[in-house]
PDB file of C-alpha atoms in Angstrom:
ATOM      1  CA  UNK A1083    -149.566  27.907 146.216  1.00  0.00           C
ATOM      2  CA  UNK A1084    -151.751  30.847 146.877  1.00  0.00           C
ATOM      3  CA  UNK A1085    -150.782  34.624 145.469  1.00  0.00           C
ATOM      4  CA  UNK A1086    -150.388  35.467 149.247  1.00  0.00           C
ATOM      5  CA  UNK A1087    -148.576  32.966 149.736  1.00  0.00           C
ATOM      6  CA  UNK A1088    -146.547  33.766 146.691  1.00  0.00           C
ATOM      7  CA  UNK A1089    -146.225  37.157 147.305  1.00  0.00           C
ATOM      8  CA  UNK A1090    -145.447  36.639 151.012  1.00  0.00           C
ATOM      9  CA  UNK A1091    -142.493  34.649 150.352  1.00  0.00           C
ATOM     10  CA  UNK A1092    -140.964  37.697 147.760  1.00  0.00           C
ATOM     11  CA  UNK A1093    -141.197  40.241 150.280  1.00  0.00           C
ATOM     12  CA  UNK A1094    -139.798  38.350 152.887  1.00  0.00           C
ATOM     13  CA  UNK A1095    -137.106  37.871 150.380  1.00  0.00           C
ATOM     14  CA  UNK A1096    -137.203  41.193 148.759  1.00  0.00           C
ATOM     15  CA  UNK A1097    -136.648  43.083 152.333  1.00  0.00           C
ATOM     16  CA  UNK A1098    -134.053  40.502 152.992  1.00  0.00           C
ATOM     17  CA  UNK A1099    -131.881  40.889 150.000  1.00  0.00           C
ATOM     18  CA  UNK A1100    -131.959  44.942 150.265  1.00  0.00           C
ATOM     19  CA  UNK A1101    -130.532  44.991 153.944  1.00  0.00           C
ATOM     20  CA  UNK A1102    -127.790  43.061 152.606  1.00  0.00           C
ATOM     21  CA  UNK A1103    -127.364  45.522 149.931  1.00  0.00           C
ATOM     22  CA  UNK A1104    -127.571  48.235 152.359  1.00  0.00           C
ATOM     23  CA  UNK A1105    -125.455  47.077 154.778  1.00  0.00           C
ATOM     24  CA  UNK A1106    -122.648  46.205 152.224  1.00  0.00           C
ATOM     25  CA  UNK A1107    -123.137  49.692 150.878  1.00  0.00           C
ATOM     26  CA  UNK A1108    -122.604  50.872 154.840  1.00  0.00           C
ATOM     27  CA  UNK A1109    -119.534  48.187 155.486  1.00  0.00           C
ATOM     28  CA  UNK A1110    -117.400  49.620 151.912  1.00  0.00           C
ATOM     29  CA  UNK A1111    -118.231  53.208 153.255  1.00  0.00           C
ATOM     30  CA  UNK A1112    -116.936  52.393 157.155  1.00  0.00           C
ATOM     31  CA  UNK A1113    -114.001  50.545 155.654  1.00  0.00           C
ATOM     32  CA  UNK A1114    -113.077  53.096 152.784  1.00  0.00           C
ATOM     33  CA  UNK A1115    -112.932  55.819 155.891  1.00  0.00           C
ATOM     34  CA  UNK A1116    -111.947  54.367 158.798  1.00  0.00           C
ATOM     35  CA  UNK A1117    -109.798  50.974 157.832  1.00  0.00           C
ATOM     36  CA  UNK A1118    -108.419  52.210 154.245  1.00  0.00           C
ATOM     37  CA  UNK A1119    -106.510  55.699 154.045  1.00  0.00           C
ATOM     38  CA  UNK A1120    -107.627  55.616 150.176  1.00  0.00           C
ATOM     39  CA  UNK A1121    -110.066  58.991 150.646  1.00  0.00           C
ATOM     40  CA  UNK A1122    -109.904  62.224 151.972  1.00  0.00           C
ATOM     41  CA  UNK A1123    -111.544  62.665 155.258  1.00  0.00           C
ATOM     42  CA  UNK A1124    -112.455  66.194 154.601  1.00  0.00           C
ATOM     43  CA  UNK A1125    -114.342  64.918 151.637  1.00  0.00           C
ATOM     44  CA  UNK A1126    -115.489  61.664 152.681  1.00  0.00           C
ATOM     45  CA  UNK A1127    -116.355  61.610 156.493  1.00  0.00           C
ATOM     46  CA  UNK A1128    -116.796  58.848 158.089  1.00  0.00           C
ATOM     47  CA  UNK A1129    -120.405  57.269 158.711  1.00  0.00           C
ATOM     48  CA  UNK A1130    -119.960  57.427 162.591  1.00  0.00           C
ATOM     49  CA  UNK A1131    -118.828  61.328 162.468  1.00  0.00           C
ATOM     50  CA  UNK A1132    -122.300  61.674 159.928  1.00  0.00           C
ATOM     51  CA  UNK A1133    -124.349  60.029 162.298  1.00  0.00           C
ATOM     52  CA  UNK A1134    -123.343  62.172 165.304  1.00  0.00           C
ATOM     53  CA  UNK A1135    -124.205  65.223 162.935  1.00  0.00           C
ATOM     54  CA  UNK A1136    -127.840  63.438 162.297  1.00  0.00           C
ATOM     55  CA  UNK A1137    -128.395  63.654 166.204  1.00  0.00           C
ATOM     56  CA  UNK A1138    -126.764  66.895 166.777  1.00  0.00           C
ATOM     57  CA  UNK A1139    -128.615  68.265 163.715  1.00  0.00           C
ATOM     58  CA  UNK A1140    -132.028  66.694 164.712  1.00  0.00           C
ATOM     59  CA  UNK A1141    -133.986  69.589 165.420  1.00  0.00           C
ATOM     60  CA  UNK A1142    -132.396  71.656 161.737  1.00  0.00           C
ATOM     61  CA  UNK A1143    -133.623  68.467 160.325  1.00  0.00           C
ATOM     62  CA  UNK A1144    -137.015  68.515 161.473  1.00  0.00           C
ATOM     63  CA  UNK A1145    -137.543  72.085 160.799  1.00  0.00           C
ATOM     64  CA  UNK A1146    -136.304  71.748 156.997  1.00  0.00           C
ATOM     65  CA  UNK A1147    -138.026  68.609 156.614  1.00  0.00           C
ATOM     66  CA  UNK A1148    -141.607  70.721 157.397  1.00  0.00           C
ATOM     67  CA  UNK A1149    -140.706  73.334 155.378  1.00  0.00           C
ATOM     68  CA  UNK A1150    -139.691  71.064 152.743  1.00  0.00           C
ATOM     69  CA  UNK A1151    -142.956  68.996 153.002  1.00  0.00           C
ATOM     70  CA  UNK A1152    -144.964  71.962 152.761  1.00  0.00           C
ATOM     71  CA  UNK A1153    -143.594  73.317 149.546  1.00  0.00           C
ATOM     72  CA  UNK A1154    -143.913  69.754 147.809  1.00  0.00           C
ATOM     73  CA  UNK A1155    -147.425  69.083 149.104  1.00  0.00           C
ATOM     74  CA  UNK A1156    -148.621  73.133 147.862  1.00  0.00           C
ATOM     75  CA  UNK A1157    -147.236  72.377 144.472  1.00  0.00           C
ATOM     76  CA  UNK A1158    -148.327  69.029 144.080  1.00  0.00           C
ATOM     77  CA  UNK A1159    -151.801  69.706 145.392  1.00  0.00           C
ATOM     78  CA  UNK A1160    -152.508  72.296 142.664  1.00  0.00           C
ATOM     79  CA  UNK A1161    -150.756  70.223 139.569  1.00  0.00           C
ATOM     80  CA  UNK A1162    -153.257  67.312 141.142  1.00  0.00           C
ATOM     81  CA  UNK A1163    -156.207  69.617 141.365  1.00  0.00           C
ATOM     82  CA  UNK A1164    -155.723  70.823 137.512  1.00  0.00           C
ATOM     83  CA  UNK A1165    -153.508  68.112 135.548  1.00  0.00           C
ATOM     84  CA  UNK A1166    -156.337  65.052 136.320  1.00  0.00           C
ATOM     85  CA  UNK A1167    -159.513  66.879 135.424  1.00  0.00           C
ATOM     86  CA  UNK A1168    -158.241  68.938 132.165  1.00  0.00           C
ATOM     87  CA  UNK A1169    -156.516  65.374 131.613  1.00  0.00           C
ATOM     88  CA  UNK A1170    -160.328  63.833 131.494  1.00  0.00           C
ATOM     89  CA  UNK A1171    -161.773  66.381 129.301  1.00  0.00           C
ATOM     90  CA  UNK A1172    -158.670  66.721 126.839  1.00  0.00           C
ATOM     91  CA  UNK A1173    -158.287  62.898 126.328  1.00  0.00           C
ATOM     92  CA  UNK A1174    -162.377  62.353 126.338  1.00  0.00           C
ATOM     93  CA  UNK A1175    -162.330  64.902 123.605  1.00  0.00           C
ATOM     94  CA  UNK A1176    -160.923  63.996 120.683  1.00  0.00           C
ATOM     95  CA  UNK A1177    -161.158  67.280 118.915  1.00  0.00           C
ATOM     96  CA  UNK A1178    -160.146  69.428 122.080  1.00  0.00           C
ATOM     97  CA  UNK A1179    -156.614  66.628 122.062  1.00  0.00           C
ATOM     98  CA  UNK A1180    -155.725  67.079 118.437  1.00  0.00           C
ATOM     99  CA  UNK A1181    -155.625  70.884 118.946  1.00  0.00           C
ATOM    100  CA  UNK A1182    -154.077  70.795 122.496  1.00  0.00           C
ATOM    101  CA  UNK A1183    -151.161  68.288 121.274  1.00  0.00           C
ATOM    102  CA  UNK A1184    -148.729  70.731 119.884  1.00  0.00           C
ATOM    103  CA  UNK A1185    -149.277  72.759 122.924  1.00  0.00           C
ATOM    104  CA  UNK A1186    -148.663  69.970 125.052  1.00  0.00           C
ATOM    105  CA  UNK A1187    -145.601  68.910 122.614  1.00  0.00           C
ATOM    106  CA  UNK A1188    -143.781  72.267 122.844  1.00  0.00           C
ATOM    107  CA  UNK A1189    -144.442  72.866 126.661  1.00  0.00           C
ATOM    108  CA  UNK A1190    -143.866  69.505 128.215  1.00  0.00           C
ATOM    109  CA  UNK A1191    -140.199  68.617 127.254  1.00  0.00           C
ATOM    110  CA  UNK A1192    -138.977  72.412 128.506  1.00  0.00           C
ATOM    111  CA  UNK A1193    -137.014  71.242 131.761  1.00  0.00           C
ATOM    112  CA  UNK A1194    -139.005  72.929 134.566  1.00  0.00           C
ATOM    113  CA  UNK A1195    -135.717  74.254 136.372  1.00  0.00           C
ATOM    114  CA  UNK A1196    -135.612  76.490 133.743  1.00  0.00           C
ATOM    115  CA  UNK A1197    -138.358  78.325 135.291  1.00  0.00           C
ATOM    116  CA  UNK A1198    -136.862  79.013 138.563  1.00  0.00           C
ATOM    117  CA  UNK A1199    -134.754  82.277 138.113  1.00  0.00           C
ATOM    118  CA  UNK A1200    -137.912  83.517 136.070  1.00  0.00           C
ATOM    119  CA  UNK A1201    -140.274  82.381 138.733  1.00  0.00           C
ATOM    120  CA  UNK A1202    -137.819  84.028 141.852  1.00  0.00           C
ATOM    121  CA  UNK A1203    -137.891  87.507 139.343  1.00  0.00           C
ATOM    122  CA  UNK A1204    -141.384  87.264 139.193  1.00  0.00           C
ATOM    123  CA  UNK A1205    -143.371  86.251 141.962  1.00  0.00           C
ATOM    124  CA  UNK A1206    -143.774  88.082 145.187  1.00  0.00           C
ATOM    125  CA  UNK A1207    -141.877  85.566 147.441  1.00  0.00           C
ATOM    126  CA  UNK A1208    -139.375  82.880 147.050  1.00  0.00           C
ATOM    127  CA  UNK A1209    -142.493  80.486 148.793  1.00  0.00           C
ATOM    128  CA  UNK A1210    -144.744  81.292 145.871  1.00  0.00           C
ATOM    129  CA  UNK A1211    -141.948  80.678 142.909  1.00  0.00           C
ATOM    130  CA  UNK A1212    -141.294  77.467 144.379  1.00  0.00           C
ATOM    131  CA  UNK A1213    -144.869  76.173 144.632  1.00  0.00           C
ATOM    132  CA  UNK A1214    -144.969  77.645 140.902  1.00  0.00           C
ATOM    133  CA  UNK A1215    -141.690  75.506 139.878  1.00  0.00           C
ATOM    134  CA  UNK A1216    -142.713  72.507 141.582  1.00  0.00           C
ATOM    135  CA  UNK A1217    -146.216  72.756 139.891  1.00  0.00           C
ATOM    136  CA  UNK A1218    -145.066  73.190 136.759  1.00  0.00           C
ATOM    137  CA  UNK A1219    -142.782  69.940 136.802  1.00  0.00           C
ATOM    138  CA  UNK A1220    -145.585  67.951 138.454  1.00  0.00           C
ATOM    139  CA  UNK A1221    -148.154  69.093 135.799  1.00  0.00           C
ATOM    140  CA  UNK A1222    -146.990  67.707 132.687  1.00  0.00           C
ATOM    141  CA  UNK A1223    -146.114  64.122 133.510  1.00  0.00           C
ATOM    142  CA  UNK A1224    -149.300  63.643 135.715  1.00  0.00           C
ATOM    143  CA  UNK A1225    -151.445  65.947 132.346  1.00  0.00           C
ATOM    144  CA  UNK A1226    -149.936  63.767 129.554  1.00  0.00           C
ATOM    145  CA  UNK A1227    -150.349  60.188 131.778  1.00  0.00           C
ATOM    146  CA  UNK A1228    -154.261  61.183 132.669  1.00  0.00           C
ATOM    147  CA  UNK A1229    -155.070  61.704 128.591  1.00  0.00           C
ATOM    148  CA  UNK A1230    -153.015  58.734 127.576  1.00  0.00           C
ATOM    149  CA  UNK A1231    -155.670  56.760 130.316  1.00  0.00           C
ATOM    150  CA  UNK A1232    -158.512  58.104 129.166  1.00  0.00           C
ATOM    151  CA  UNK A1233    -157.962  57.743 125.280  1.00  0.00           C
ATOM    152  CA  UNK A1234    -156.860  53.511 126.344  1.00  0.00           C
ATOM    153  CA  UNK A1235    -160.201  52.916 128.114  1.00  0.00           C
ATOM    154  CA  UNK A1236    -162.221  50.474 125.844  1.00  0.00           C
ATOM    155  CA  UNK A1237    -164.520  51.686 123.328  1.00  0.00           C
ATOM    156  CA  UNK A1238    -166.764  49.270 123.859  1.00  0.00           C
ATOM    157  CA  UNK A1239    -167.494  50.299 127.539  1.00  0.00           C
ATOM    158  CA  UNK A1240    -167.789  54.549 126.808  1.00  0.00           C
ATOM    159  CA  UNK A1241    -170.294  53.468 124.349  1.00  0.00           C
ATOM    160  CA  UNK A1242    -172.112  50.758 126.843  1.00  0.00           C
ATOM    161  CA  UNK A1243    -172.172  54.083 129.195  1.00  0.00           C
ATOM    162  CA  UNK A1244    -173.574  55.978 126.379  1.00  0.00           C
ATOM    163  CA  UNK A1245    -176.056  53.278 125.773  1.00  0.00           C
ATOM    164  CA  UNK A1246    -177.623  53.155 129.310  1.00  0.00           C
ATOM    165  CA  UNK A1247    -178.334  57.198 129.385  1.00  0.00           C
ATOM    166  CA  UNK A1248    -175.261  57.407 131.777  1.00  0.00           C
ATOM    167  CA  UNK A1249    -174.776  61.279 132.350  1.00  0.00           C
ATOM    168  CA  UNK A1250    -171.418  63.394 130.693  1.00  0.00           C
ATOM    169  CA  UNK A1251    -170.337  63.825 134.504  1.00  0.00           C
ATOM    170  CA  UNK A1252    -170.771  60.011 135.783  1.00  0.00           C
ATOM    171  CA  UNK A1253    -169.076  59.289 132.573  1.00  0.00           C
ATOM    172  CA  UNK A1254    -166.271  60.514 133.669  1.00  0.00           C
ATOM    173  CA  UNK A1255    -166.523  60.219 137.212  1.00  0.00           C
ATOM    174  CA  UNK A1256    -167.571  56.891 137.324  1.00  0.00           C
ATOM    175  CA  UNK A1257    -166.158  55.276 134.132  1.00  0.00           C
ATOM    176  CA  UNK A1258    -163.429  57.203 132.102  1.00  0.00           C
ATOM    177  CA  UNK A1259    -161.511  58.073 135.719  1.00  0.00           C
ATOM    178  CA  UNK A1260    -161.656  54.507 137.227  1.00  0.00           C
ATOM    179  CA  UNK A1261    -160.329  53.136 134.142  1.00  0.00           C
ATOM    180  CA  UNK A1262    -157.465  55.930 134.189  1.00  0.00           C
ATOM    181  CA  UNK A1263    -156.302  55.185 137.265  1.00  0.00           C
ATOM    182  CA  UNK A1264    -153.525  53.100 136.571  1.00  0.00           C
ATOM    183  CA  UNK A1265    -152.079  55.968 133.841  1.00  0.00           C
ATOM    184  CA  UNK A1266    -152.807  58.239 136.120  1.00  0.00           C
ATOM    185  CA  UNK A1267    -150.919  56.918 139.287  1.00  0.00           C
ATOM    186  CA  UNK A1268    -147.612  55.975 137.220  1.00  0.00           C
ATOM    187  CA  UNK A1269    -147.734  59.733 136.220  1.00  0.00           C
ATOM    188  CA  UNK A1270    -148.059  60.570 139.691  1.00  0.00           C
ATOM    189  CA  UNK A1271    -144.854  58.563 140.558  1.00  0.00           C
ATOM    190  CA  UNK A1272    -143.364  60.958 137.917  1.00  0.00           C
ATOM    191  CA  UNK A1273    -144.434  63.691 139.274  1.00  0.00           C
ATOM    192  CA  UNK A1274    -143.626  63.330 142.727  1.00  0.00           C
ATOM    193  CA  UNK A1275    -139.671  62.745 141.606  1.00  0.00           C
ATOM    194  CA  UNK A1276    -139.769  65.614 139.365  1.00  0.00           C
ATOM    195  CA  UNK A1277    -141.174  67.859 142.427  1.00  0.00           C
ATOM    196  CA  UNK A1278    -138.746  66.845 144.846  1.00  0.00           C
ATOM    197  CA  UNK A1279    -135.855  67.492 142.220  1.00  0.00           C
ATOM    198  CA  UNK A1280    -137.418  70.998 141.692  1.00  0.00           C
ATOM    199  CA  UNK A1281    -137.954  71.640 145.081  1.00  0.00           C
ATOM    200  CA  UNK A1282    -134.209  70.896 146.367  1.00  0.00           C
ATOM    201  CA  UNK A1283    -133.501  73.126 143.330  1.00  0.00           C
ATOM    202  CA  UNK A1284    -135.182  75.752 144.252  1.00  0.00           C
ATOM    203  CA  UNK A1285    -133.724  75.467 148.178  1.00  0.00           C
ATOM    204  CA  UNK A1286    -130.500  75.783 147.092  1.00  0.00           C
ATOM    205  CA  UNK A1287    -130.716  78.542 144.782  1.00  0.00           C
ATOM    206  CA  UNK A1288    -133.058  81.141 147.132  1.00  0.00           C
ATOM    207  CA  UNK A1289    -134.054  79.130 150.438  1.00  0.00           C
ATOM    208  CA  UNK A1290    -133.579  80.126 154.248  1.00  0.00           C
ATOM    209  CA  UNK A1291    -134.743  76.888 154.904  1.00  0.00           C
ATOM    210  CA  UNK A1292    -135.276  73.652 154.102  1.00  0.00           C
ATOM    211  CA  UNK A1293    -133.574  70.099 152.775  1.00  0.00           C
ATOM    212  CA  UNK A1294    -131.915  72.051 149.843  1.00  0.00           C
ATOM    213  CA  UNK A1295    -130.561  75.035 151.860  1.00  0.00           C
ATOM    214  CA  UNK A1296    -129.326  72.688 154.527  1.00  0.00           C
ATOM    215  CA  UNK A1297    -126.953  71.029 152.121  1.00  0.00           C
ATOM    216  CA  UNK A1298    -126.048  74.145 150.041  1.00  0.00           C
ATOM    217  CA  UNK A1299    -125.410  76.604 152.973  1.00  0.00           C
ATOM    218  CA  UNK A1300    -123.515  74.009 154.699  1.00  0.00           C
ATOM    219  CA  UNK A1301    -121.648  73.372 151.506  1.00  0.00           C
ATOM    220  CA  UNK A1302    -120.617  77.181 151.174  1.00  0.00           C
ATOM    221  CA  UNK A1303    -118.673  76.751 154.404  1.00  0.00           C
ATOM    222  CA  UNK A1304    -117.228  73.419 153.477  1.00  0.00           C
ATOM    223  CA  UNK A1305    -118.807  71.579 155.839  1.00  0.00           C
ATOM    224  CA  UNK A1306    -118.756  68.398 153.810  1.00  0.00           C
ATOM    225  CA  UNK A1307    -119.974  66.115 156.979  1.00  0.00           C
ATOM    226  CA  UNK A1308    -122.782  67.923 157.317  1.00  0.00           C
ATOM    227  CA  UNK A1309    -123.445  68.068 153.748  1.00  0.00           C
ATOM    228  CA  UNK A1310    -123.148  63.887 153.277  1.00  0.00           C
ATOM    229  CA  UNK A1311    -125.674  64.296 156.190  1.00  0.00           C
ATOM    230  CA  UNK A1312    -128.324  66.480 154.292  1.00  0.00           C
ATOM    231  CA  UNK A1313    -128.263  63.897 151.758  1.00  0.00           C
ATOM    232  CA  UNK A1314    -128.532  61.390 153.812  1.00  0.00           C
ATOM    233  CA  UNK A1315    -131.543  63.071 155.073  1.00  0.00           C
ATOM    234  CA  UNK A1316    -132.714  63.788 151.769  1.00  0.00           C
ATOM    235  CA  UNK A1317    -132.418  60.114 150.586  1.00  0.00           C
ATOM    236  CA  UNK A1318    -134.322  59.025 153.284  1.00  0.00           C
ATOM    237  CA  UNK A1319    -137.251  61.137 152.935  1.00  0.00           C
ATOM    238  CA  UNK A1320    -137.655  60.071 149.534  1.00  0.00           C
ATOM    239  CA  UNK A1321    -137.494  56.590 150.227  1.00  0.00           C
ATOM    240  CA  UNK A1322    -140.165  57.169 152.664  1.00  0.00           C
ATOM    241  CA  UNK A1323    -142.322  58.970 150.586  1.00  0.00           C
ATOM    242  CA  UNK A1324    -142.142  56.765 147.698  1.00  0.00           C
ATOM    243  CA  UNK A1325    -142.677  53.808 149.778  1.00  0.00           C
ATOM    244  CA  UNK A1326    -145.696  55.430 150.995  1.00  0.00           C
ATOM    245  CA  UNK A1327    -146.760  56.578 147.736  1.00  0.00           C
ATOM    246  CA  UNK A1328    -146.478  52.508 146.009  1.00  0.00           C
ATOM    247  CA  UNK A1329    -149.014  51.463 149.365  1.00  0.00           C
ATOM    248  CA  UNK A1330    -151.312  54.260 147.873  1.00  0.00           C
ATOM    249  CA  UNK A1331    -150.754  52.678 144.445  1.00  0.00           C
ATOM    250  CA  UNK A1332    -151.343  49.034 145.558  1.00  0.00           C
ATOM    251  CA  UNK A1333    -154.449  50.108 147.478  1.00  0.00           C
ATOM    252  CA  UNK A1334    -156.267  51.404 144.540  1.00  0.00           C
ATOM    253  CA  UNK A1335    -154.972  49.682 142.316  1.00  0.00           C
ATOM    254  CA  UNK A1336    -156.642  46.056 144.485  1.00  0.00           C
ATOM    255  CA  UNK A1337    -159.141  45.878 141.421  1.00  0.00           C
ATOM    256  CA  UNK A1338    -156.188  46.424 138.592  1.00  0.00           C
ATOM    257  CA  UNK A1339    -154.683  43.528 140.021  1.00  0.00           C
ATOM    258  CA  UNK A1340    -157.058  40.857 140.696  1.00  0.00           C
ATOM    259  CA  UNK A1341    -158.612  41.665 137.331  1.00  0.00           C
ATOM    260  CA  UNK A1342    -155.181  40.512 135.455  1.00  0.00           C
TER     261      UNK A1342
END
């Protein structure tokens, strides 16, 4: 049997086995609130009444869902833009890592949500503290995953580069980056997580819009249905963005694989 074949005949299965998941998940919840008078329908509202919210909220939705989008990609752009290439340079110098490494030790672990009633005091705007928050949780993981590539490239091949008169920049363009990659993009997966924890954060503490301020201002009202239904929402974008995210992963990652 082929590896398409092989890995045909998973997904089929895969996709299969997580509807039925899904809609078992969906069939306790409809039964639990319609069927069963075991919860309280002012806490626990029943999927039909949630999914007459999703349509009536539709256009909310959309709204929050671009501002949401556009706080995550400004704050991920700029930890992408700075974590990879100090990443290269830190974990391609040996001497610049040993000196960096406490650095890295005492800042990294500090949860970034820490920073947000800092970052709100100090910055101009709430859009600016958030970009800050959300670049500060998507720098470390996607930092400390690039130098942790670069330092488990082989020897052997730095010094074949070395060898042939390859330049400092193709070196790492051409052979210290490629053979980061896969470091890299499992820090990215990280990353992403962390920013869209930071970023509902950061909706629901000083927001007029967005994912996070849907389900907290809603919440302040107890409006519970519509709150299950900004989750909902919320689930469902990250689903779809880490879906999207693994199909970035498997594309350049082609070589990773066939090579193993």
């Amino acid at each position: 049997m082929t590896g398409r074949d092989m890995s045909g005949g998973d997904g089929g299965q895969t996709w299969r086995d997580r509807l039925l998941i899904l809609a078992a998940i969906f069939l306790a919840w409809a039964l639990a609130t319609n069927a069963v008078d075991i919860l309280d329908p002012f806490l626990f509202p029943a999927p039909q009444k949630v999914a007459r919210l999703l349509w009536e909220d539709a256009s909310v939705f959309g709204k929050s869902i671009v501002s949401s989008v556009y706080l995550l990609a400004s704050g991920l752009f700029l930890a992408v833009a700075t974590a990879i290439p100090l990443g290269l340079v830190v974990g391609w110098q040996r001497r610049l890592h040993r000196a960096i490494e406490p650095v890295t030790n005492l800042l990294g672990p500090i949860p970034p949500i820490v920073y947000i009633p800092y970052a709100i005091a100090l910055l101009p705007t709430f859009t600016a503290s958030s970009v800050f928050v959300i670049f500060i949780g998507a720098f470390w993981p996607l930092f400390i995953n690039t130098v942790a590539g670069v330092q488990s490239v082989e020897r052997g091949l730095v010094d074949s580069a070395r060898t042939l008169g390859v330049s400092r920049w193709d070196l790492l363009t051409r052979v210290l980056f490629p053979g980061a990659m896969p470091h890299i993009l499992s820090g990215g997966s990280i990353s992403l997580v962390m920013a869209f924890i930071l970023l509902t954060a950061a909706e629901m503490i000083g927001a007029t819009s967005g994912l996070g301020w849907y389900v907290k201002y809603f919440s302040d009202f107890a409006d519970y249905s519509r709150v299950v239904a900004g989750i909902v929402v919320i689930g469902a974008v990250v689903l779809l963005l880490m879906t999207v995210y693994r199909r970035l992963t498997d594309h350049l990652l082609r070589w990773h694989r066939i090579r193993h």
